[in-house]
Short mmCIF file of C-alpha atoms and ligand atoms in Angstrom, two decimals:
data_model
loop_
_atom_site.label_atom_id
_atom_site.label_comp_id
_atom_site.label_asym_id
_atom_site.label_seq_id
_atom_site.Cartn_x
_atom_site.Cartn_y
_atom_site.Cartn_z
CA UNK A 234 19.80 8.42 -1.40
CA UNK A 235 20.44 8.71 -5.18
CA UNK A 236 18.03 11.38 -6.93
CA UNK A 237 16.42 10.20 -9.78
CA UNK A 238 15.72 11.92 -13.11
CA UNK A 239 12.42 13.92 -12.75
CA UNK A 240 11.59 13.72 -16.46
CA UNK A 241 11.00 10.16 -15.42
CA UNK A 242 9.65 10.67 -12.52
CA UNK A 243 6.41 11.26 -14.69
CA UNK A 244 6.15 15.28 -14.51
CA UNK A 245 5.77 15.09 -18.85
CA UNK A 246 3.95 17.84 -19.38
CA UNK A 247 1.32 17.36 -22.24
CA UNK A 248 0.76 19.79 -24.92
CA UNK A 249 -2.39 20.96 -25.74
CA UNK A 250 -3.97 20.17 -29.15
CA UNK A 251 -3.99 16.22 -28.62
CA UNK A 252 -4.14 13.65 -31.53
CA UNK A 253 -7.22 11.94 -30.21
CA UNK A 254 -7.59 8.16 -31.43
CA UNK A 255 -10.50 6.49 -32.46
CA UNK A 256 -11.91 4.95 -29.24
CA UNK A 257 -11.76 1.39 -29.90
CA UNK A 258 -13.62 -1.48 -28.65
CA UNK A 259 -16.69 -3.37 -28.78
CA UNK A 260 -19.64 -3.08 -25.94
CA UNK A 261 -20.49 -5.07 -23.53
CA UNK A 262 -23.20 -5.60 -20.62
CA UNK A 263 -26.72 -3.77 -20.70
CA UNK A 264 -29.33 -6.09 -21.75
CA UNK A 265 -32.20 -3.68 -20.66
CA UNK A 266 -34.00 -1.08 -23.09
CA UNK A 267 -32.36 2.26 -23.82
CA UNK A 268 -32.39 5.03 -21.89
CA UNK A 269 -35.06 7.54 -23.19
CA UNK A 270 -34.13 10.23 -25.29
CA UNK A 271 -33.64 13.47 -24.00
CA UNK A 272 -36.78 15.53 -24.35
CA UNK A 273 -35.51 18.86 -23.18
CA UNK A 274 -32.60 20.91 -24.75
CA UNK A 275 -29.46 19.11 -25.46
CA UNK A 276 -26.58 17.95 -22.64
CA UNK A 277 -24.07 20.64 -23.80
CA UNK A 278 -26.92 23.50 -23.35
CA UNK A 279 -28.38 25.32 -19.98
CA UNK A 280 -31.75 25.87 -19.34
CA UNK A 281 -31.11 29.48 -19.87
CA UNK A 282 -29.90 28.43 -23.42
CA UNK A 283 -26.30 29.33 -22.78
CA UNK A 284 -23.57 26.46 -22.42
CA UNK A 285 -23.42 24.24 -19.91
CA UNK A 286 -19.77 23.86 -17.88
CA UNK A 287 -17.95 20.63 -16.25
CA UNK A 288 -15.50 21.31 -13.72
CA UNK A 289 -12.72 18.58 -13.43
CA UNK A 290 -10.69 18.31 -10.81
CA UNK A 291 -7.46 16.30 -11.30
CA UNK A 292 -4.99 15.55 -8.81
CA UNK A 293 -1.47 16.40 -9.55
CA UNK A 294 0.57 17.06 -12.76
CA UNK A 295 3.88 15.60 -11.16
CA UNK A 296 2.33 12.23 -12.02
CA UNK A 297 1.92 11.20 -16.06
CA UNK A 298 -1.49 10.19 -16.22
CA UNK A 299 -3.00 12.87 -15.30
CA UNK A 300 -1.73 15.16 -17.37
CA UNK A 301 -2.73 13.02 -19.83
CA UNK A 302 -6.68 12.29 -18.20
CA UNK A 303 -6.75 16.01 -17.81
CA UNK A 304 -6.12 17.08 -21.31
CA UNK A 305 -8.08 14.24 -22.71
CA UNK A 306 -10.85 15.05 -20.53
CA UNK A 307 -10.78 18.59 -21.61
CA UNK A 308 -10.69 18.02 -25.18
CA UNK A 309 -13.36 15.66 -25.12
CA UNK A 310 -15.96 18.17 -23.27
CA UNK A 311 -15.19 20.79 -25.59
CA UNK A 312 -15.41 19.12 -28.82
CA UNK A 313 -18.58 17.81 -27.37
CA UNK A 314 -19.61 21.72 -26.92
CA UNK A 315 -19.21 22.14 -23.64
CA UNK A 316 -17.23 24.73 -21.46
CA UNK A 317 -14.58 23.29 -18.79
CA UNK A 318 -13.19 24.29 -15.95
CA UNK A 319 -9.78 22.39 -15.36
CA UNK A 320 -8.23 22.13 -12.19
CA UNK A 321 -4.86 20.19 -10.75
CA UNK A 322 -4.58 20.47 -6.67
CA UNK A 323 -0.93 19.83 -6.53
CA UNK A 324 -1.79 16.62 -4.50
CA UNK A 325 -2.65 19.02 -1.39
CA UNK A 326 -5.91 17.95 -0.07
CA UNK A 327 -6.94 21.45 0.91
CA UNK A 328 -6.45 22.94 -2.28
CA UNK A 329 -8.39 20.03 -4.07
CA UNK A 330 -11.35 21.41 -1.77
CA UNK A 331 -10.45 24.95 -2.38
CA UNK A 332 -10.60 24.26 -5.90
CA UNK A 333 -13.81 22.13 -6.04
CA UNK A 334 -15.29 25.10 -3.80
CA UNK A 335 -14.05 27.22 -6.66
CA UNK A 336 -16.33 25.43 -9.35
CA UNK A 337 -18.88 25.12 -7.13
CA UNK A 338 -19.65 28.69 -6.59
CA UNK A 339 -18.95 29.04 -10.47
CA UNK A 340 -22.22 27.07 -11.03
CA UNK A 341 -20.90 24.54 -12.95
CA UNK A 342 -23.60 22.33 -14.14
CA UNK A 343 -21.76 18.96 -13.34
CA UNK A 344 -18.12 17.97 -11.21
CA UNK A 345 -15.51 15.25 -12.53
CA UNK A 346 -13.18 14.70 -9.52
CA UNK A 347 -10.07 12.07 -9.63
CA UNK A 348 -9.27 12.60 -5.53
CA UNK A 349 -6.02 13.18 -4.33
CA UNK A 350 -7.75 11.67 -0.83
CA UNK A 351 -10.89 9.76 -1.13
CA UNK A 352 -12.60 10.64 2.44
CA UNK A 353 -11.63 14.22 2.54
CA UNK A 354 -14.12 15.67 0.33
CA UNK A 355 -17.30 15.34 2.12
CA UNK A 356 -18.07 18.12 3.50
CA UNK A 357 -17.15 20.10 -0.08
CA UNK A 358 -19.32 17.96 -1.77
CA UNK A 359 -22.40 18.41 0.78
CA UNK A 360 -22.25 21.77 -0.88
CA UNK A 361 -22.16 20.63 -4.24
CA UNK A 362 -25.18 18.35 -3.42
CA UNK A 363 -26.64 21.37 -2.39
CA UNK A 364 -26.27 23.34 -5.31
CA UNK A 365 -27.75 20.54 -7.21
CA UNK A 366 -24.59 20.17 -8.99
CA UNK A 367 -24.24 15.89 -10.18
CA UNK A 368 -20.58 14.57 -9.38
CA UNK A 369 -18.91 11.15 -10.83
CA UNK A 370 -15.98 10.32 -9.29
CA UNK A 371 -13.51 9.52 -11.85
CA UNK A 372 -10.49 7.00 -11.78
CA UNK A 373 -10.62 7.09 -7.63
CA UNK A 374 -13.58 6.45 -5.86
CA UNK A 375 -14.91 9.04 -3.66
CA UNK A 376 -15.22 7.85 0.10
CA UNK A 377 -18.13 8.74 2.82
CA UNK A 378 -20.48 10.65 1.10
CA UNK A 379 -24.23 10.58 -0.53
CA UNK A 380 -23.09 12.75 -2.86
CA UNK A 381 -21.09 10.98 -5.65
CA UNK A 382 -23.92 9.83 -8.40
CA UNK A 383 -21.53 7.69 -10.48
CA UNK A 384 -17.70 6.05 -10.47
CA UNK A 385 -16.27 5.84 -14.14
CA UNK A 386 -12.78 3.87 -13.70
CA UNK A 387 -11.22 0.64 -14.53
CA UNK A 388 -11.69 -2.79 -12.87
CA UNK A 389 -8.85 -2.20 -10.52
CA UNK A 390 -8.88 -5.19 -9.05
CA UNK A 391 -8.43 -7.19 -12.06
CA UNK A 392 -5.19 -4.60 -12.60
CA UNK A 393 -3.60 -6.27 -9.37
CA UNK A 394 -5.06 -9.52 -10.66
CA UNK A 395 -3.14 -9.13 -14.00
CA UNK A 396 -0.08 -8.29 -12.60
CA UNK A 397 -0.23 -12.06 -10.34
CA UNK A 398 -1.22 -13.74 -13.16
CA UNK A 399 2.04 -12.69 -14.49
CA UNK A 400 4.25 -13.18 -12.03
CA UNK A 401 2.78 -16.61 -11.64
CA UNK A 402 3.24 -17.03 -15.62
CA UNK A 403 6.77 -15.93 -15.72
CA UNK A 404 7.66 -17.98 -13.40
CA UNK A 405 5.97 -20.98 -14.13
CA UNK A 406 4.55 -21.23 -10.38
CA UNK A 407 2.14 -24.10 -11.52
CA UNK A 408 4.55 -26.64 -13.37
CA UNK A 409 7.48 -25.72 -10.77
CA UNK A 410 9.23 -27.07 -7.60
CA UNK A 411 11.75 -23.93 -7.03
CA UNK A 412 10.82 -20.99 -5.14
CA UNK A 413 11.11 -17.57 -6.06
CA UNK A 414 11.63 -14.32 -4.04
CA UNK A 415 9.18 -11.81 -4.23
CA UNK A 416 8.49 -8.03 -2.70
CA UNK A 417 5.78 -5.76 -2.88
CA UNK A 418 5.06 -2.18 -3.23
CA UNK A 419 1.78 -0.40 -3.07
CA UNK A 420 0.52 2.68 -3.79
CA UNK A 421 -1.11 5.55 -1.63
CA UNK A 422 -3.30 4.64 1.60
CA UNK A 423 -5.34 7.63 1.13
CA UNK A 424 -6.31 6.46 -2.98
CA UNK A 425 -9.43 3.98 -2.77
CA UNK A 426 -7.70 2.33 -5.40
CA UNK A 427 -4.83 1.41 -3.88
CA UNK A 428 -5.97 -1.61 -2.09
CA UNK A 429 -8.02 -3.14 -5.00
CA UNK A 430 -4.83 -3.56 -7.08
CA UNK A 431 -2.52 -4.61 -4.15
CA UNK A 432 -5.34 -6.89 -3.29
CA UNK A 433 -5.84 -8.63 -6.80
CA UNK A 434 -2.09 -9.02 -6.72
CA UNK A 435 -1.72 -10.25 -3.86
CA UNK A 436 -4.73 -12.80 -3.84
CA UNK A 437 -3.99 -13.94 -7.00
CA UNK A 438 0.03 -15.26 -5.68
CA UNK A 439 -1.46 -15.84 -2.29
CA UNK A 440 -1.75 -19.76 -2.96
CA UNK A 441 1.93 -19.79 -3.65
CA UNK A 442 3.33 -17.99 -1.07
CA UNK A 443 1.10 -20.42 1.45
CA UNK A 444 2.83 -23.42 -0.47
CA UNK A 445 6.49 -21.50 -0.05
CA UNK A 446 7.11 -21.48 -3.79
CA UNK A 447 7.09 -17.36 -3.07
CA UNK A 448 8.93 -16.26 -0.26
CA UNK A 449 9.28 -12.76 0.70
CA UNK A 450 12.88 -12.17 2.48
CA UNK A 451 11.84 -9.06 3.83
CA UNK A 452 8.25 -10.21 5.54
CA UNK A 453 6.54 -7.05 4.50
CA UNK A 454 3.23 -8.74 3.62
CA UNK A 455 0.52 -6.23 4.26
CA UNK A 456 -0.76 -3.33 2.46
CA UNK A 457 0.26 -1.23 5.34
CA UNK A 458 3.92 -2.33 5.15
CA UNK A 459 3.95 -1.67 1.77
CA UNK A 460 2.41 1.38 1.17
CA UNK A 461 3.70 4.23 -0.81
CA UNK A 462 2.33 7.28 -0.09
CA UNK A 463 1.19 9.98 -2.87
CA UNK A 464 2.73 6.97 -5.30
CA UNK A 465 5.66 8.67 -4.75
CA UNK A 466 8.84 7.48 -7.48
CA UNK A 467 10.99 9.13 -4.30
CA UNK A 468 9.46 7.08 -1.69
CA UNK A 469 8.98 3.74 -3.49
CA UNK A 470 12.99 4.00 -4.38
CA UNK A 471 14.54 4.59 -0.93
CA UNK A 472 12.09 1.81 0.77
CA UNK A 473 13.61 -0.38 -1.78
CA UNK A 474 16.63 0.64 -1.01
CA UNK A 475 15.98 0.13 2.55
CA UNK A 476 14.95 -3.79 1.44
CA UNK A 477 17.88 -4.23 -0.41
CA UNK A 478 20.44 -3.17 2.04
CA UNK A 479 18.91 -5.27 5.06
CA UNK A 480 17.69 -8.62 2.98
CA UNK A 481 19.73 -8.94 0.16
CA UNK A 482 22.98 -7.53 0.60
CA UNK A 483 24.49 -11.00 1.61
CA UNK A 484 23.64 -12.15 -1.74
CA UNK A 485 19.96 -13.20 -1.80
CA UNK A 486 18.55 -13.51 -5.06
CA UNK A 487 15.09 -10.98 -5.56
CA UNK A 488 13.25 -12.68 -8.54
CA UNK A 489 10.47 -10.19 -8.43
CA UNK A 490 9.17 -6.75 -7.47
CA UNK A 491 5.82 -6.71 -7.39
CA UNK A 492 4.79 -2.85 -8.29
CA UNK A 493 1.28 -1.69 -8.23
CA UNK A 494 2.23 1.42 -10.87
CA UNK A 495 4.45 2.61 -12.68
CA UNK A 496 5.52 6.07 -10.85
CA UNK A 497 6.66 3.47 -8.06
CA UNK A 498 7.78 0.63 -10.51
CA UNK A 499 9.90 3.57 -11.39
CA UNK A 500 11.57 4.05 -8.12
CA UNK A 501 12.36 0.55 -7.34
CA UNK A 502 13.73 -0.29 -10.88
CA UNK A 503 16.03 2.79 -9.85
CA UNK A 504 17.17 1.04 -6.47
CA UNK A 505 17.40 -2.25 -8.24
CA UNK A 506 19.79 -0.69 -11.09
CA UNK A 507 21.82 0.98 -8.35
CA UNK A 508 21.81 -1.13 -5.10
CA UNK A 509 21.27 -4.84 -6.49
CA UNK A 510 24.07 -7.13 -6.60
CA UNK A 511 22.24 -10.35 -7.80
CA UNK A 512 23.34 -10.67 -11.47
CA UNK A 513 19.20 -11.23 -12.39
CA UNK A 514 17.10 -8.93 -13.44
CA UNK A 515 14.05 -9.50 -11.44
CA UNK A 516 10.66 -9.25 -12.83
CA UNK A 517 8.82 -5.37 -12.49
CA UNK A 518 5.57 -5.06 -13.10
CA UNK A 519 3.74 -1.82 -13.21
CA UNK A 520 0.59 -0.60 -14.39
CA UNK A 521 -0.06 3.10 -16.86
CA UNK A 522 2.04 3.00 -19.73
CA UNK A 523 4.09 5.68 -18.40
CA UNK A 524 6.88 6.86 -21.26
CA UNK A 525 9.67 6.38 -18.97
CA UNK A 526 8.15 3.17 -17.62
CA UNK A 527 7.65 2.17 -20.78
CA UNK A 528 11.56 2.92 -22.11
CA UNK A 529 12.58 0.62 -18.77
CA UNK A 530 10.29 -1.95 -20.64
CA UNK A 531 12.17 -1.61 -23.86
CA UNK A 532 16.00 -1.67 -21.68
CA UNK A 533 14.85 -4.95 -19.94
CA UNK A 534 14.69 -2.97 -16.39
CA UNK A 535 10.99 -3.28 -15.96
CA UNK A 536 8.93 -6.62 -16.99
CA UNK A 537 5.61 -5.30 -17.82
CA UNK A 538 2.65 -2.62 -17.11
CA UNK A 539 -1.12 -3.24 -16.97
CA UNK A 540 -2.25 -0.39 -19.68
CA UNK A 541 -5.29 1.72 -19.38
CA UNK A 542 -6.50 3.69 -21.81
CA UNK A 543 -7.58 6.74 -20.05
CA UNK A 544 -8.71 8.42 -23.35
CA UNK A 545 -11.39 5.46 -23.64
CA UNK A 546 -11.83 6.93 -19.91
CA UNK A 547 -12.23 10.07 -20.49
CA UNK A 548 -14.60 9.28 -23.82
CA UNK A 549 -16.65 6.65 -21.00
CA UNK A 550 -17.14 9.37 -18.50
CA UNK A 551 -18.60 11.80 -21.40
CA UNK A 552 -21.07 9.68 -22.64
CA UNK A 553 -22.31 9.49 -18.60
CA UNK A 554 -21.84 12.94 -18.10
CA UNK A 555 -23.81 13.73 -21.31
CA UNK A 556 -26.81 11.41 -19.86
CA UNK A 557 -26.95 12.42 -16.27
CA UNK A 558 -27.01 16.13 -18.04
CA UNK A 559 -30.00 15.29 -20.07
CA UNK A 560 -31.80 14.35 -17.29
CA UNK A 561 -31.48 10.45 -17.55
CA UNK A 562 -30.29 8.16 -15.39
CA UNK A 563 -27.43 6.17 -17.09
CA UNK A 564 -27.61 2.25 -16.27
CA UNK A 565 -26.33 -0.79 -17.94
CA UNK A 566 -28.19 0.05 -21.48
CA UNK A 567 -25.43 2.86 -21.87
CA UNK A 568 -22.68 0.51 -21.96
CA UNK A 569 -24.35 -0.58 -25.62
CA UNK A 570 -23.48 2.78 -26.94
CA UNK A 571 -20.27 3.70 -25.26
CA UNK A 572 -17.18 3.75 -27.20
CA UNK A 573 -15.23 1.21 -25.07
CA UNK A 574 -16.19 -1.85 -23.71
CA UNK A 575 -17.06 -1.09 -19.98
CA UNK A 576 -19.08 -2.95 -17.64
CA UNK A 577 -21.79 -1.64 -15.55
CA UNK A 578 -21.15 -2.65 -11.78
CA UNK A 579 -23.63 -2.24 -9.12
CA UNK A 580 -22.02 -4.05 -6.35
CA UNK A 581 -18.26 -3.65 -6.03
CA UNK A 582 -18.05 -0.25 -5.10
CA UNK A 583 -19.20 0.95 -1.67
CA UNK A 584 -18.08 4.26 -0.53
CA UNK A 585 -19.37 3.98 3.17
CA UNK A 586 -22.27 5.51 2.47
CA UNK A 587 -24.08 3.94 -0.65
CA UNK A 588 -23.01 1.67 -3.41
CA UNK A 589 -21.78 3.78 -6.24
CA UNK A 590 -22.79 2.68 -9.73
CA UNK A 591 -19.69 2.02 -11.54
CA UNK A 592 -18.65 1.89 -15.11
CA UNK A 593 -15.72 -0.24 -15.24
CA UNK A 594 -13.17 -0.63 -18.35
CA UNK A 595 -10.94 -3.22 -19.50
CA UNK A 596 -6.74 -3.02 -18.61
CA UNK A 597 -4.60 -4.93 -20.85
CA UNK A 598 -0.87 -6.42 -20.15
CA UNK A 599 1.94 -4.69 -22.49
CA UNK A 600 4.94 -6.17 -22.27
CA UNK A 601 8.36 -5.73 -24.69
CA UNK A 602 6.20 -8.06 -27.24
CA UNK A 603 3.54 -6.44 -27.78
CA UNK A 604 4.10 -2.14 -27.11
CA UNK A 605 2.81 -2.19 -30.81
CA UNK A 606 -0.74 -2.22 -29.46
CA UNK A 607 -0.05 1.01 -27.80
CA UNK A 608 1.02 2.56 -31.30
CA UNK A 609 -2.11 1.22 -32.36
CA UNK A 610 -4.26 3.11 -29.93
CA UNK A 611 -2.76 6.22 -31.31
CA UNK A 612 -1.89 7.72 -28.63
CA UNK A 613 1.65 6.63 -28.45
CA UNK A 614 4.32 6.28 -31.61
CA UNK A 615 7.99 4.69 -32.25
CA UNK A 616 10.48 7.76 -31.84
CA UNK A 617 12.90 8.35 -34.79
CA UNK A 618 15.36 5.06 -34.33
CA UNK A 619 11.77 3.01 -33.92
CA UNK A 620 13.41 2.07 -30.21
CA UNK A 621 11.55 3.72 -27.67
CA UNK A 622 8.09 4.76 -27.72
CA UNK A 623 7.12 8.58 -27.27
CA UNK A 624 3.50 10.53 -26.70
CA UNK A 625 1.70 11.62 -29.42
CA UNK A 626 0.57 14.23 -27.91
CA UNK A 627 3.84 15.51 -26.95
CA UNK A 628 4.59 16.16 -30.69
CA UNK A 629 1.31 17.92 -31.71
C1 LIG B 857 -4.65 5.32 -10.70
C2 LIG B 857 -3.40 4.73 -11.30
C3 LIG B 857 -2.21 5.62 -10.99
C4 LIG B 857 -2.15 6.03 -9.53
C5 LIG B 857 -1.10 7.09 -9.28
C6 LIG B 857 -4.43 5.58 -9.22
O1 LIG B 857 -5.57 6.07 -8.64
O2 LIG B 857 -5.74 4.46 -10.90
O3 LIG B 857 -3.59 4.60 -12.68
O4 LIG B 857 -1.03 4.95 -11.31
O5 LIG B 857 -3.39 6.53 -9.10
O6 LIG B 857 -1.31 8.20 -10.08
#
């Protein structure tokens, strides 16, 4: 199998010191009065009058996003005056409960966790319930416990849902009689996530593939097949390889990849670049903004990513934290005075045990066209020749 270059693979590092932007957006939702005022001391300060600390635990660095979620996060919480604990488990499921154990018998007054495996924490955060100690599960959902208060993430269906919509664009499924090849790759069976945006993909094309106006040569249909686990660049390249060589060596054309990120969008660009012989270049779609991912956009090798703005995350999941820390109990008035439009989901989220109340954000489609809007969030700029775009946080 051909190695691929790591710096792309997503391990970019992010300094510290972050140009921050503005969070953007209007609000939206919450029709009911606001929350009361806190009456006791403020969020960022203990009872005891000292400083109150959030643990985060994030999953791995040797994906991009969160590096940058971490460092966002971080910056956020302190600026806001509180002390954080920061924590990356190296996407080993032990250590994530090692480390949450960690902050838990630190006494931190509230835990952020992103899980590397959403049903593995249970037991860990029976203790944290324990200790009294709130927990929102950020980005992932946590599975199979009582103990998560909140979910702060984005719709992630409507990511998969974006990426169909797409596809079907591109292609012109609706004004069409040709048919089109398509395969898809998922992310990681143990991230709650991965389903919702394989599902909204999936559903979305569904229609089309029923009519035979999408085919998929290789049959691989199902989540399971699909799968990629830890959204590994590795992994998603040598199963497209593996497609390749045993559907479409004989000349069948692939018209699409259907990615559900960008650390895998990554992977099978790679295999496509190397192993496919069918003159097109097939639509990739992929969903972070990743820099490298984002480069592929500019060179034509990948189509498009769903964006989201994990600063506006980060900024979203402060403003709850803040509340629940004050003693309220954050609800749909709180999406009037966040800094991003989010919606406040009651519903869609059930761990196993309880629905979670969810504040959900808003993922956009970048394409070639439009990576200006990423500029404009300030957390990305042109590099010197105004070709690619880089971090700005990798500069500051
Ligand atoms: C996140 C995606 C990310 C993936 C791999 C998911 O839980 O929502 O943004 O691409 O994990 O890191």
């Amino acid at each position: 199998m051909k190695t691929i270059n790591k710096v792309i693979a997503g391990a970019v590092t992010l300094s510290m010191g972050l140009t921050l932007a503005a969070c953007g957006g209007g609000n939206s939702g919450g029709s009911s009065p606001a929350a009361p005022a806190a009456t006791q001391a403020p969020a960022a300060a203990s009872s005891d009058g000292g400083t109150k600390t959030v643990g985060i635990a994030m999953p791995t660095k040797s994906l991009e996003r969160w590096n940058r979620d971490g460092e966002y996060l971080k910056k956020q919480f302190e600026d806001a005056g509180y002390k954080v604990e920061l924590k990356y488990s190296d996407n080993d499921t032990n250590q994530q409960n090692n480390d949450i154990q960690g902050m838990i018998a630190d006494k931190v007054d509230l835990l952020l966790i992103a899980a590397i495996d959403g049903s593995t924490l249970s037991q860990t955060l029976g203790d944290a319930k324990s200790a009294n100690i709130p927990v929102i599960a950020y980005d992932r959902l946590i599975m199979d416990t009582d103990a998560v208060s909140y979910y702060v993430s984005f719709d992630n269906y409507t990511v998969g849902k974006l990426q169909g919509e797409f596809v079907r664009d591109q292609l012109g499924l609706d004004s069409t009689d040709k048919t089109f090849n398509i395969e898809f790759t998922a992310g990681d069976p143990a991230d709650n996530n991965a389903g919702y945006f394989f599902n909204g993909a999936f559903d979305t094309l569904k229609p089309y593939i029923d009519s035979g106006k999408l085919v998929i040569p290789s049959g691989k249909s199902t989540f399971e097949q699909v799968a990629t686990p830890s959204w590994s660049t590795d992994t998603a390249l040598e199963n497209m390889q593996n497609t390749l060589a045993s559907y479409y060596s004989d000349g069948t054309i692939l018209d699409v990849a259907l990615c559900s990120n960008d650390s895998t969008a990554l992977g099978v660009a790679q295999a496509i670049t190397s192993d496919y012989n069918g003159g097109n270049a097939p639509i990739v779609t992929g969903q972070d903004g990743d820099i490298a991912n984002l480069r592929n956009i500019v060179d034509g090798i990948q189509t498009m990513t769903v964006y989201k703005n994990v600063n506006d995350e980060a900024a979203v999941t402060l403003e709850v934290s803040k509340a629940i820390l004050s003693g309220q109990t954050p609800d749909a008035s709180l999406t009037d005075s966040l800094p991003a439009k989010a919606a406040f989901d009651t519903e869609s989220y059930n761990n196993n045990v309880k629905v979670v109340p969810s504040y959900l954000l808003v993922p956009d489609v970048i394409t070639k066209d439009n990576l200006q809007k990423l500029v404009d969030t300030g957390l990305y700029q042109w590099d010197a020749d105004k070709k690619y775009l880089e971090s700005t946080a990798a500069t500051t």
